[in-house]
Coordinates of C-alpha atoms and ligand atoms in Angstrom, one line a residue:
M28 CA 79.6 -240.4 171.3
T29 CA 80.1 -238.6 167.9
L30 CA 82.7 -236.3 166.6
S31 CA 82.2 -234.8 163.2
C32 CA 85.5 -233.0 163.1
C33 CA 88.8 -232.8 165.0
G34 CA 92.3 -231.5 164.7
H35 CA 95.5 -231.7 166.5
G36 CA 98.3 -229.2 166.9
I37 CA 100.9 -228.0 169.3
A38 CA 99.7 -227.6 172.9
T39 CA 100.6 -224.1 174.0
T40 CA 98.7 -223.4 177.2
R41 CA 97.8 -225.7 180.0
A42 CA 94.1 -224.8 179.9
V43 CA 90.9 -225.8 178.2
A44 CA 88.1 -223.7 176.7
I45 CA 84.8 -224.3 175.0
G46 CA 83.2 -221.7 172.8
P47 CA 81.8 -220.7 169.4
A48 CA 84.3 -220.5 166.6
F49 CA 85.2 -217.1 165.2
L50 CA 87.1 -217.4 161.9
L51 CA 89.5 -214.5 161.7
D52 CA 90.8 -214.3 158.2
R53 CA 93.9 -212.2 157.9
S54 CA 94.7 -213.4 154.4
P55 CA 94.7 -210.4 152.0
L56 CA 91.8 -210.1 149.5
A57 CA 92.7 -210.7 145.9
I58 CA 91.5 -207.9 143.7
A59 CA 91.3 -208.4 140.0
P60 CA 91.5 -205.3 137.6
R61 CA 88.1 -204.3 136.5
S62 CA 86.8 -201.2 134.6
V63 CA 83.3 -199.7 134.8
D64 CA 81.2 -198.1 132.1
P65 CA 81.7 -194.2 132.0
A66 CA 77.9 -194.0 132.8
E67 CA 78.5 -195.9 136.0
V68 CA 81.2 -193.6 137.4
I69 CA 79.0 -191.7 139.8
A70 CA 77.4 -194.9 141.2
E71 CA 80.9 -196.4 141.6
I72 CA 82.2 -193.4 143.5
E73 CA 79.1 -193.6 145.7
R74 CA 79.8 -197.3 146.3
L75 CA 83.3 -196.4 147.4
E76 CA 82.0 -193.8 149.8
E77 CA 79.4 -196.1 151.3
A78 CA 82.1 -198.7 151.9
L79 CA 84.3 -196.1 153.5
A80 CA 81.4 -194.9 155.8
A81 CA 80.6 -198.5 156.8
A82 CA 84.2 -199.2 157.6
Q83 CA 84.3 -196.1 159.8
R84 CA 81.1 -197.0 161.6
A85 CA 82.4 -200.6 162.2
L86 CA 85.7 -199.4 163.6
Q87 CA 84.1 -196.7 165.7
A88 CA 81.7 -199.3 167.2
V89 CA 84.8 -201.3 168.3
R90 CA 86.4 -198.2 169.7
D91 CA 83.2 -197.4 171.7
Q92 CA 83.1 -200.9 173.2
I93 CA 86.7 -200.8 174.6
P94 CA 86.6 -200.3 178.4
Q95 CA 88.2 -197.2 179.9
S96 CA 90.8 -199.3 181.6
T97 CA 92.3 -200.6 178.4
P98 CA 96.0 -199.7 177.9
V99 CA 96.5 -196.5 175.8
K100 CA 98.6 -198.5 173.2
V101 CA 95.6 -200.6 172.3
T102 CA 93.2 -197.7 171.8
E103 CA 95.8 -195.7 170.0
F104 CA 96.1 -198.4 167.4
I105 CA 92.4 -198.2 166.6
D106 CA 92.4 -194.4 166.8
S107 CA 95.1 -194.2 164.2
H108 CA 93.2 -196.4 161.9
L109 CA 90.1 -194.2 162.4
L110 CA 92.1 -191.2 161.5
M111 CA 93.4 -192.8 158.3
L112 CA 89.8 -193.6 157.3
E113 CA 89.0 -189.9 157.6
D114 CA 92.1 -188.8 155.7
A115 CA 91.3 -187.5 152.2
A116 CA 94.7 -188.6 151.0
L117 CA 93.6 -192.2 151.3
I118 CA 90.4 -191.9 149.3
E119 CA 90.7 -189.0 147.0
P120 CA 93.3 -190.6 144.6
A121 CA 91.0 -193.7 144.4
R122 CA 88.0 -191.4 143.5
E123 CA 90.2 -189.8 140.8
L124 CA 91.0 -193.2 139.3
I125 CA 87.3 -194.1 139.0
R126 CA 86.5 -190.7 137.6
E127 CA 89.3 -190.5 135.1
Q128 CA 90.4 -194.0 134.3
F129 CA 87.0 -195.8 134.9
Y130 CA 88.6 -198.2 137.4
S131 CA 86.1 -200.1 139.6
A132 CA 86.1 -198.9 143.2
E133 CA 88.0 -202.0 144.5
W134 CA 90.6 -201.8 141.7
A135 CA 91.1 -198.0 142.3
L136 CA 91.6 -198.5 146.0
E137 CA 94.0 -201.4 145.5
H138 CA 95.9 -199.5 142.9
H139 CA 96.3 -196.6 145.3
R140 CA 97.3 -199.0 148.1
V141 CA 100.1 -200.4 145.9
S142 CA 101.4 -196.9 145.0
L143 CA 101.4 -195.9 148.7
G144 CA 103.3 -199.1 149.4
K145 CA 106.0 -198.1 147.0
L146 CA 106.3 -194.7 148.6
F147 CA 106.5 -196.2 152.2
G148 CA 108.9 -198.9 151.0
E149 CA 111.4 -196.2 149.9
M150 CA 111.4 -194.5 153.2
E151 CA 114.7 -194.6 155.1
D152 CA 113.2 -194.8 158.6
P153 CA 112.3 -198.5 159.4
Y154 CA 109.5 -197.3 161.7
L155 CA 107.8 -195.2 159.0
R156 CA 108.4 -198.1 156.5
S157 CA 106.5 -200.4 158.8
R158 CA 103.5 -198.0 158.8
Q159 CA 102.6 -199.5 155.4
D160 CA 101.0 -202.3 157.3
D161 CA 98.5 -199.9 158.8
V162 CA 97.6 -198.6 155.3
D163 CA 97.2 -202.3 154.2
H164 CA 95.0 -203.1 157.1
V165 CA 92.7 -200.0 156.6
V166 CA 92.4 -200.6 152.9
Q167 CA 91.6 -204.3 153.5
H168 CA 88.9 -203.2 155.9
I169 CA 87.2 -201.0 153.3
L170 CA 87.7 -203.6 150.6
G171 CA 85.8 -206.1 152.8
F172 CA 82.8 -203.8 152.7
L173 CA 83.1 -203.3 149.0
L174 CA 83.1 -207.0 148.3
G175 CA 80.4 -207.4 150.8
D176 CA 80.7 -211.0 151.9
R177 CA 83.7 -211.5 154.0
T178 CA 82.9 -212.4 157.6
S179 CA 86.5 -211.5 158.5
D180 CA 86.0 -207.9 157.6
A181 CA 83.4 -207.7 160.3
D182 CA 86.0 -208.8 162.8
E183 CA 86.5 -205.4 164.1
D184 CA 82.9 -204.9 165.2
A185 CA 82.0 -208.5 166.0
E186 CA 81.2 -209.7 169.5
L187 CA 84.2 -211.8 170.4
S188 CA 83.7 -212.3 174.1
G189 CA 83.9 -216.1 174.8
C190 CA 84.8 -217.0 171.2
V191 CA 87.4 -219.4 170.0
I192 CA 89.5 -217.5 167.4
I193 CA 90.4 -219.7 164.4
A194 CA 93.1 -218.0 162.3
H195 CA 96.0 -218.7 159.9
D196 CA 98.3 -216.9 162.3
I197 CA 98.1 -214.4 165.1
S198 CA 100.8 -211.8 165.8
P199 CA 101.6 -210.7 169.4
A200 CA 99.9 -207.4 168.7
D201 CA 96.7 -209.2 167.7
T202 CA 96.9 -211.4 170.8
V203 CA 96.9 -208.3 173.1
V204 CA 93.9 -206.7 171.3
L205 CA 91.9 -210.0 171.2
K206 CA 92.5 -210.6 174.8
H207 CA 91.0 -207.3 175.6
R208 CA 88.0 -208.3 173.6
G209 CA 87.5 -211.3 175.9
V210 CA 88.3 -214.2 173.5
A211 CA 88.2 -217.6 175.1
A212 CA 91.0 -219.4 173.1
F213 CA 93.1 -219.3 170.0
V214 CA 93.7 -221.9 167.3
T215 CA 96.1 -221.2 164.5
E216 CA 97.4 -222.9 161.4
F217 CA 101.0 -221.7 162.0
G218 CA 103.2 -220.9 164.9
G219 CA 105.4 -222.7 167.3
P220 CA 105.0 -223.1 171.1
M221 CA 107.8 -220.6 171.8
S222 CA 106.6 -217.9 169.4
H223 CA 105.9 -214.7 171.2
S224 CA 102.2 -215.0 170.5
A225 CA 102.2 -218.4 172.2
I226 CA 104.2 -217.0 175.2
L227 CA 101.7 -214.1 175.4
A228 CA 98.7 -216.4 175.3
R229 CA 100.2 -218.4 178.2
S230 CA 100.9 -215.4 180.2
L231 CA 97.4 -214.1 179.6
N232 CA 96.2 -217.6 180.5
I233 CA 94.3 -218.0 177.2
P234 CA 94.1 -221.7 176.0
A235 CA 95.9 -221.9 172.6
V236 CA 96.8 -224.6 170.1
M237 CA 99.1 -223.8 167.2
G238 CA 100.1 -225.4 164.0
V239 CA 96.7 -227.0 163.2
R240 CA 97.1 -227.0 159.4
N241 CA 94.0 -226.2 157.3
I242 CA 91.9 -225.7 160.4
T243 CA 90.4 -222.5 158.9
S244 CA 89.0 -224.5 156.0
Y245 CA 87.1 -227.1 158.0
I246 CA 85.6 -225.2 160.9
R247 CA 82.3 -223.4 160.4
Q248 CA 81.7 -219.9 161.8
G249 CA 79.9 -220.1 165.1
E250 CA 80.1 -223.9 165.7
T251 CA 81.0 -225.0 169.2
I252 CA 84.7 -225.8 169.5
V253 CA 86.6 -227.5 172.3
V254 CA 90.3 -226.4 172.7
D255 CA 92.5 -228.5 174.8
G256 CA 95.6 -226.4 175.3
E257 CA 97.2 -229.1 177.3
T258 CA 97.1 -231.9 174.7
G259 CA 96.7 -229.8 171.5
V260 CA 93.4 -231.5 170.6
I261 CA 90.7 -229.5 168.9
L262 CA 87.2 -230.9 168.7
A263 CA 84.2 -229.5 166.8
D264 CA 80.5 -230.5 166.8
V265 CA 80.9 -232.7 169.9
D266 CA 78.0 -234.5 171.6
A267 CA 76.8 -233.9 175.1
G268 CA 79.0 -236.7 176.6
I269 CA 82.3 -235.2 175.3
L270 CA 81.2 -231.7 176.2
E271 CA 80.5 -232.8 179.8
H272 CA 84.0 -234.5 179.9
Y273 CA 85.7 -231.2 178.9
Q274 CA 83.5 -229.2 181.3
Q275 CA 84.7 -231.5 184.1
R276 CA 88.3 -230.9 182.9
I277 CA 87.8 -227.2 183.2
R278 CA 86.4 -227.6 186.7
R279 CA 89.3 -229.8 187.8
L280 CA 91.8 -227.3 186.4
E281 CA 90.1 -224.5 188.4
E282 CA 90.0 -226.7 191.5
R283 CA 93.8 -227.3 191.1
R284 CA 94.4 -223.6 190.7
S285 CA 92.5 -222.7 193.9
H286 CA 94.2 -225.5 195.8
L287 CA 97.6 -224.0 194.8
Q288 CA 96.5 -220.7 196.2
R289 CA 97.3 -222.0 199.7
L290 CA 101.0 -221.6 198.8
V291 CA 100.9 -217.9 198.0
R292 CA 102.3 -216.7 201.3
E293 CA 104.5 -219.8 202.0
P294 CA 108.2 -219.4 201.5
S295 CA 109.9 -220.8 198.4
I296 CA 112.4 -223.0 200.2
S297 CA 113.4 -226.6 199.5
R298 CA 112.9 -229.5 201.9
D299 CA 116.6 -229.3 202.8
G300 CA 116.4 -225.5 203.4
V301 CA 117.7 -224.0 200.1
P302 CA 115.8 -220.8 199.2
V303 CA 114.8 -220.5 195.5
S304 CA 113.6 -217.1 194.2
L305 CA 110.5 -217.4 192.0
L306 CA 110.0 -214.4 189.8
A307 CA 107.4 -213.4 187.2
N308 CA 107.7 -212.6 183.5
L309 CA 105.6 -209.6 182.6
E310 CA 104.4 -208.4 179.2
L311 CA 102.1 -205.5 180.1
P312 CA 102.1 -203.2 183.1
E313 CA 98.7 -204.6 184.3
D314 CA 100.4 -208.1 184.6
T315 CA 101.7 -206.9 188.0
V316 CA 98.3 -207.9 189.5
A317 CA 98.8 -211.5 188.4
A318 CA 102.4 -211.4 189.6
R319 CA 101.4 -210.3 193.1
A320 CA 98.4 -212.6 193.2
N321 CA 100.7 -215.6 192.6
G322 CA 103.3 -214.6 195.2
A323 CA 106.1 -213.5 192.9
A324 CA 109.3 -212.4 194.7
G325 CA 110.0 -210.0 191.9
V326 CA 110.0 -209.6 188.2
G327 CA 112.8 -211.4 186.4
L328 CA 111.7 -210.2 182.9
Y329 CA 109.6 -207.3 181.8
R330 CA 109.4 -207.5 178.0
T331 CA 109.1 -203.9 177.0
E332 CA 108.4 -204.6 173.3
F333 CA 104.7 -204.4 174.0
L334 CA 105.1 -200.7 174.7
Y335 CA 105.8 -200.3 171.0
M336 CA 103.0 -202.4 169.6
N337 CA 99.6 -201.4 168.2
R338 CA 100.2 -197.7 168.1
D339 CA 101.4 -194.9 165.9
G340 CA 104.9 -193.4 166.6
L341 CA 107.5 -194.5 169.1
P342 CA 107.0 -194.2 172.9
D343 CA 109.1 -191.2 174.2
E344 CA 111.1 -191.2 177.4
E345 CA 108.1 -189.9 179.5
E346 CA 105.9 -192.7 178.2
H347 CA 108.6 -195.3 179.0
L348 CA 108.9 -193.8 182.4
A349 CA 105.2 -193.8 183.0
A350 CA 105.0 -197.5 182.2
Y351 CA 107.9 -198.4 184.4
L352 CA 106.5 -196.3 187.3
E353 CA 103.1 -198.1 186.9
I354 CA 105.0 -201.4 187.2
I355 CA 107.1 -200.3 190.2
H356 CA 103.9 -199.0 191.9
G357 CA 102.0 -202.2 191.1
L358 CA 104.8 -204.4 192.5
D359 CA 104.8 -202.6 195.9
G360 CA 108.5 -202.8 196.6
I361 CA 109.5 -206.1 195.0
P362 CA 112.3 -205.7 192.4
V363 CA 111.7 -205.5 188.6
T364 CA 114.1 -206.5 185.8
I365 CA 113.4 -204.3 182.8
R366 CA 114.6 -205.8 179.6
T367 CA 115.6 -203.3 176.9
L368 CA 113.8 -203.4 173.6
D369 CA 113.9 -206.8 171.8
L370 CA 112.0 -206.0 168.6
G371 CA 112.6 -208.1 165.5
V372 CA 111.7 -211.6 164.2
D373 CA 108.1 -212.4 165.3
K374 CA 107.9 -209.4 167.7
Q375 CA 106.9 -206.7 165.2
V376 CA 105.3 -203.5 166.2
D377 CA 102.2 -204.1 164.2
A378 CA 99.7 -206.9 163.6
S379 CA 101.4 -208.1 160.4
P380 CA 103.4 -211.3 160.7
A381 CA 104.2 -210.9 157.1
S382 CA 106.7 -208.2 157.7
C383 CA 109.2 -210.7 159.1
S384 CA 109.5 -212.5 155.8
Q385 CA 110.8 -209.3 154.1
V386 CA 114.2 -210.0 155.7
C387 CA 116.2 -213.1 154.6
N388 CA 116.7 -214.5 158.1
P389 CA 115.2 -212.3 160.7
A390 CA 116.2 -214.4 163.7
L391 CA 119.8 -213.8 162.7
G392 CA 119.2 -210.2 161.7
L393 CA 118.9 -206.8 163.2
R394 CA 117.1 -207.8 166.4
A395 CA 117.2 -206.7 170.1
I396 CA 120.5 -205.1 171.2
R397 CA 121.8 -205.1 167.7
L398 CA 118.9 -202.9 166.6
C399 CA 119.2 -200.6 169.6
L400 CA 123.0 -200.1 169.1
K401 CA 122.4 -199.3 165.4
D402 CA 119.7 -196.8 166.3
P403 CA 120.6 -194.9 169.5
G404 CA 117.7 -192.6 168.9
L405 CA 115.5 -195.6 169.6
F406 CA 117.5 -196.9 172.5
R407 CA 118.5 -193.8 174.5
P408 CA 115.0 -192.7 175.6
Q409 CA 114.5 -196.2 177.0
V410 CA 117.8 -196.3 178.9
R411 CA 117.2 -192.8 180.3
A412 CA 113.7 -193.8 181.4
I413 CA 114.9 -197.1 183.0
L414 CA 117.6 -195.2 184.9
R415 CA 115.1 -192.5 186.0
A416 CA 112.7 -195.2 187.1
S417 CA 115.4 -196.7 189.3
A418 CA 115.0 -193.7 191.6
F419 CA 111.5 -194.9 192.5
G420 CA 112.1 -198.5 193.4
P421 CA 114.4 -201.5 192.9
V422 CA 115.1 -201.7 189.2
R423 CA 117.5 -203.9 187.2
L424 CA 118.3 -203.3 183.5
M425 CA 118.7 -206.3 181.3
I426 CA 120.2 -206.5 177.8
P427 CA 118.8 -209.0 175.4
M428 CA 120.6 -211.1 172.8
L429 CA 124.2 -210.3 173.6
S430 CA 126.6 -212.2 171.4
S431 CA 129.9 -210.5 171.7
M432 CA 132.0 -208.5 174.2
Q433 CA 132.2 -205.6 171.7
E434 CA 128.4 -205.4 171.8
L435 CA 128.5 -205.4 175.6
S436 CA 131.1 -202.7 175.7
S437 CA 129.2 -200.5 173.4
T438 CA 126.0 -201.0 175.5
L439 CA 127.8 -200.3 178.8
E440 CA 129.4 -197.2 177.3
L441 CA 126.0 -195.9 176.2
I442 CA 124.5 -196.6 179.6
G443 CA 127.5 -194.7 181.1
Q444 CA 126.9 -191.7 178.9
V445 CA 123.2 -191.7 179.8
R446 CA 124.2 -191.8 183.5
N447 CA 126.5 -188.7 183.1
E448 CA 123.8 -186.9 181.1
L449 CA 121.2 -187.5 183.9
E450 CA 123.7 -186.4 186.5
Q451 CA 124.4 -183.2 184.7
E452 CA 120.7 -182.5 184.3
G453 CA 120.2 -183.2 188.0
Q454 CA 117.8 -186.1 187.4
A455 CA 117.5 -188.7 190.2
F456 CA 118.5 -192.3 189.5
D457 CA 120.1 -195.2 191.4
P458 CA 123.8 -195.1 190.7
K459 CA 124.1 -198.7 191.7
M460 CA 121.3 -200.0 189.5
P461 CA 122.4 -203.5 188.5
V462 CA 122.9 -204.1 184.7
G463 CA 122.6 -207.7 183.6
G464 CA 122.6 -209.5 180.3
M465 CA 120.6 -212.3 178.8
I466 CA 122.4 -215.5 177.8
E467 CA 120.4 -216.6 174.9
V468 CA 122.9 -217.0 172.1
P469 CA 125.2 -220.0 172.2
A470 CA 128.3 -217.8 171.8
A471 CA 127.2 -215.9 174.9
A472 CA 126.8 -219.1 176.9
L473 CA 130.2 -220.3 175.8
S474 CA 131.7 -216.9 176.8
A475 CA 129.6 -216.6 179.9
K476 CA 132.8 -216.1 182.0
A477 CA 133.7 -213.0 180.1
F478 CA 130.2 -211.7 180.3
A479 CA 130.0 -212.4 184.0
R480 CA 133.1 -210.3 184.6
R481 CA 131.4 -207.2 183.3
L482 CA 127.8 -207.7 184.3
D483 CA 125.9 -207.7 187.7
F484 CA 123.7 -210.7 186.8
L485 CA 123.0 -213.1 184.0
S486 CA 119.6 -214.5 182.9
I487 CA 119.4 -217.5 180.7
G488 CA 116.8 -217.1 177.8
T489 CA 116.2 -220.6 176.9
N490 CA 113.5 -219.8 174.3
D491 CA 116.2 -218.3 172.0
L492 CA 119.1 -220.4 173.4
I493 CA 117.4 -223.5 172.2
Q494 CA 116.4 -221.9 168.9
Y495 CA 119.9 -220.8 168.1
T496 CA 121.8 -223.9 169.5
L497 CA 119.6 -226.5 167.8
A498 CA 118.9 -224.4 164.7
I499 CA 115.2 -224.7 165.2
D500 CA 113.0 -221.7 164.3
R501 CA 110.9 -221.2 167.4
V502 CA 108.0 -219.9 165.4
D503 CA 107.9 -222.8 162.8
D504 CA 105.5 -225.5 163.9
R505 CA 107.0 -227.9 161.3
V506 CA 110.2 -228.3 163.3
S507 CA 108.8 -227.8 166.8
Y508 CA 109.2 -231.6 167.4
L509 CA 113.0 -230.9 167.4
Y510 CA 112.7 -228.1 169.9
D511 CA 114.2 -230.0 172.9
P512 CA 115.0 -228.1 176.2
K513 CA 116.6 -231.3 177.6
H514 CA 119.1 -231.7 174.7
P515 CA 122.5 -232.5 176.2
A516 CA 124.0 -229.4 174.3
I517 CA 121.4 -227.2 176.1
L518 CA 122.1 -228.7 179.5
R519 CA 125.8 -228.1 179.0
L520 CA 125.3 -224.5 178.0
I521 CA 123.0 -223.8 181.0
R522 CA 125.5 -225.5 183.3
M523 CA 128.4 -223.4 181.9
T524 CA 126.4 -220.2 182.4
I525 CA 125.5 -221.1 186.0
E526 CA 129.2 -221.9 186.8
A527 CA 130.4 -218.7 185.2
G528 CA 128.0 -216.7 187.5
Q529 CA 128.9 -218.7 190.6
A530 CA 132.7 -218.2 189.9
R531 CA 132.1 -214.4 189.9
G532 CA 129.6 -214.4 192.7
I533 CA 126.8 -212.9 190.6
P534 CA 123.2 -214.2 190.4
V535 CA 122.2 -216.3 187.5
S536 CA 118.5 -216.7 186.7
M537 CA 116.5 -218.3 183.9
C538 CA 113.6 -216.4 182.3
G539 CA 112.9 -218.6 179.3
E540 CA 109.8 -220.8 179.2
M541 CA 111.8 -223.8 180.5
A542 CA 112.0 -222.1 183.9
G543 CA 108.2 -222.6 184.4
S544 CA 107.9 -226.0 182.9
P545 CA 107.1 -228.5 185.8
C546 CA 109.0 -231.3 184.1
C547 CA 112.2 -229.2 183.9
V548 CA 112.2 -227.6 187.3
P549 CA 113.9 -230.5 189.2
L550 CA 116.6 -230.6 186.5
L551 CA 117.2 -226.8 186.8
L552 CA 117.4 -227.0 190.5
G553 CA 119.9 -229.9 190.2
L554 CA 121.9 -227.8 187.7
G555 CA 122.3 -225.1 190.4
L556 CA 119.7 -222.5 189.4
R557 CA 118.3 -220.6 192.4
E558 CA 116.3 -218.0 190.6
L559 CA 113.5 -218.9 188.1
S560 CA 111.4 -216.4 186.3
M561 CA 108.2 -217.5 184.6
Q562 CA 104.7 -216.4 183.6
P563 CA 102.7 -215.7 186.8
G564 CA 100.3 -218.6 186.2
S565 CA 103.2 -221.1 186.7
L566 CA 104.6 -219.7 190.0
L567 CA 102.5 -221.6 192.5
E568 CA 103.0 -225.0 190.8
T569 CA 106.7 -224.3 190.7
K570 CA 106.7 -223.4 194.3
E571 CA 105.0 -226.7 195.1
I572 CA 107.9 -228.5 193.4
V573 CA 110.6 -226.4 195.1
R574 CA 109.0 -227.0 198.5
G575 CA 109.1 -230.8 197.9
A576 CA 112.6 -230.8 196.5
H577 CA 115.7 -232.1 198.2
I578 CA 118.2 -230.0 196.4
A579 CA 121.4 -231.7 197.7
H580 CA 120.1 -235.0 196.3
L581 CA 119.0 -233.4 193.1
G582 CA 122.5 -231.8 192.7
R583 CA 124.2 -235.2 193.0
A584 CA 121.8 -237.0 190.7
T585 CA 122.1 -234.2 188.1
Q586 CA 125.9 -234.2 188.2
E587 CA 125.8 -238.0 187.6
L588 CA 123.4 -237.4 184.7
L589 CA 125.7 -234.8 183.2
D590 CA 128.7 -237.1 183.5
R591 CA 126.9 -240.0 181.7
M592 CA 124.5 -238.2 179.3
D593 CA 126.8 -238.6 176.2
D594 CA 126.7 -242.4 176.7
M595 CA 122.9 -242.6 177.0
E596 CA 120.3 -243.3 174.4
P597 CA 117.8 -240.4 174.1
E598 CA 115.0 -242.5 175.8
Q599 CA 117.3 -243.3 178.7
L600 CA 118.2 -239.7 179.1
T601 CA 114.5 -238.6 179.1
E602 CA 113.7 -241.3 181.7
T603 CA 116.7 -240.3 183.9
I604 CA 115.6 -236.6 183.8
N605 CA 112.0 -237.6 184.6
R606 CA 113.2 -239.6 187.6
L607 CA 114.7 -236.4 189.1
G608 CA 111.1 -235.6 189.9
D609 CA 111.4 -238.4 192.6
F610 CA 113.6 -236.0 194.6
C611 CA 110.7 -233.4 194.7
Q612 CA 108.0 -235.1 196.7
Ligands
PEP6 C1 114.1 -216.1 175.8 O1 114.6 -216.1 174.7 O2 114.2 -217.2 176.5 C2 113.4 -215.0 176.4 C3 113.0 -215.0 177.7 O3 113.2 -213.9 175.6 P1 112.0 -213.8 174.5 O4 111.2 -215.0 174.7 O5 111.3 -212.6 174.8 O6 112.8 -213.8 173.2
MG7 MG1 114.9 -214.1 173.8

């Protein structure tokens, strides 16, 4: 057996893929200042116009390939870039610089891009400010044709179906677009397993490995790559024996998946008769199909951020409502928990991960409910739409990233005002629509009793709770080895939250990735959770664990573990947690 190249990164999805590599280079092109001879001005302007036309043709070809069923937000993103390519305001100033200052076409375009950047940067509105990234993207696209030799600039018209994408980094917005273009897997140099791109890849069931440093410099375009999303191994240029081994792995995973299908209609009840509600996490309205196919009892988390991505302008109330009604309709009567907007950090509205770095510490900044309370114009249409949607089916509203009671009071006040408004307008809504909050900041877990007093349900967001408790950036692969869901501090915070909910008699669920992790499920059941929300692909495996579990035994063993964990060495703690699995057979 021979291997000419391999890499290792962070396993992100429990799936394997084999396919040709497609190097997606999102790094900006470096343009050096260059002048042309006055006699070359006409030819230089022609060169600029030819590049512009080629960029338009390439993007239009992508647009034409997108199936009708693709969500509007994906196509809108491409349409807006097509419009920019047609806009004289983009190209005319560059023409002038060539004509009057004898700039080369690349330099003129880059110069104009920088001037536009300054203009956008000064805009008050954060949304308009972020539109600079679209201009950058479109200019880079034209520059690619001017420079002529970048494969990456062909990425918008390339055939990506079945390809393994190799990239520095992939934003959540990219992930959605690439999924719709049929990619087989992602491998990135940066990014942690709890980044939103990783979560999205899991929920779309795309094998992904992240944090494989320098992979873009040693993989050749088009060579066959094996991506093992379960172990984090990347192989290139493999011989027939290795290929067969991985093809067998793919077959075994498929067999396991179809074997689990037998559980779809079986109840989620433990061996000792305790019901456990298994819910789905959704990113896009079309995910309801996977949720139903995997027997979800409801939706414990619908991440509405994706409504805002890859498009121009903000969604208005009617668009929100249309998306929620699509979900309610797709769920056929099972309840949906709609989380209000959680933009910020790595969930930007565009495909530019760079925009995070413009803030000193985005994870601690203006994110989620903080952003919404600061900008009621952004928040109100969503709250109105969620309330209006509640007239059509069982809807719960969930507030992300609460950290203080003042924040909760302001949010509840705003929801109250919206209710009054709707009532006065004669709009229908469910006056009893439950309002819950996410416990994902340590302060909220420590104050869970206070939150439980004013909310109808709590949901533990472990992705952020772990990030903020252990001070581990969930997006940074360099510290991902420290990201430990079973850390005693995390177990204590989860336990406190569950107890706070139990004391007030309100449901407590978990919607972080930990809820769907097979090695954590026995522990979570032992800690007292009876509602777990996860990406649809994990539901049946979790149901298998629940149905094998003896929850009373698990509860006693977990209590013992909590009592003794401070005296245990880390290995002993891990072993004791793993042994909880013995009560699930
Ligand atoms: C979480 O933080 O656990 C969570 C579910 O929210 P998100 O991953 O969208 O931040
Ligand atoms: Mg979160």
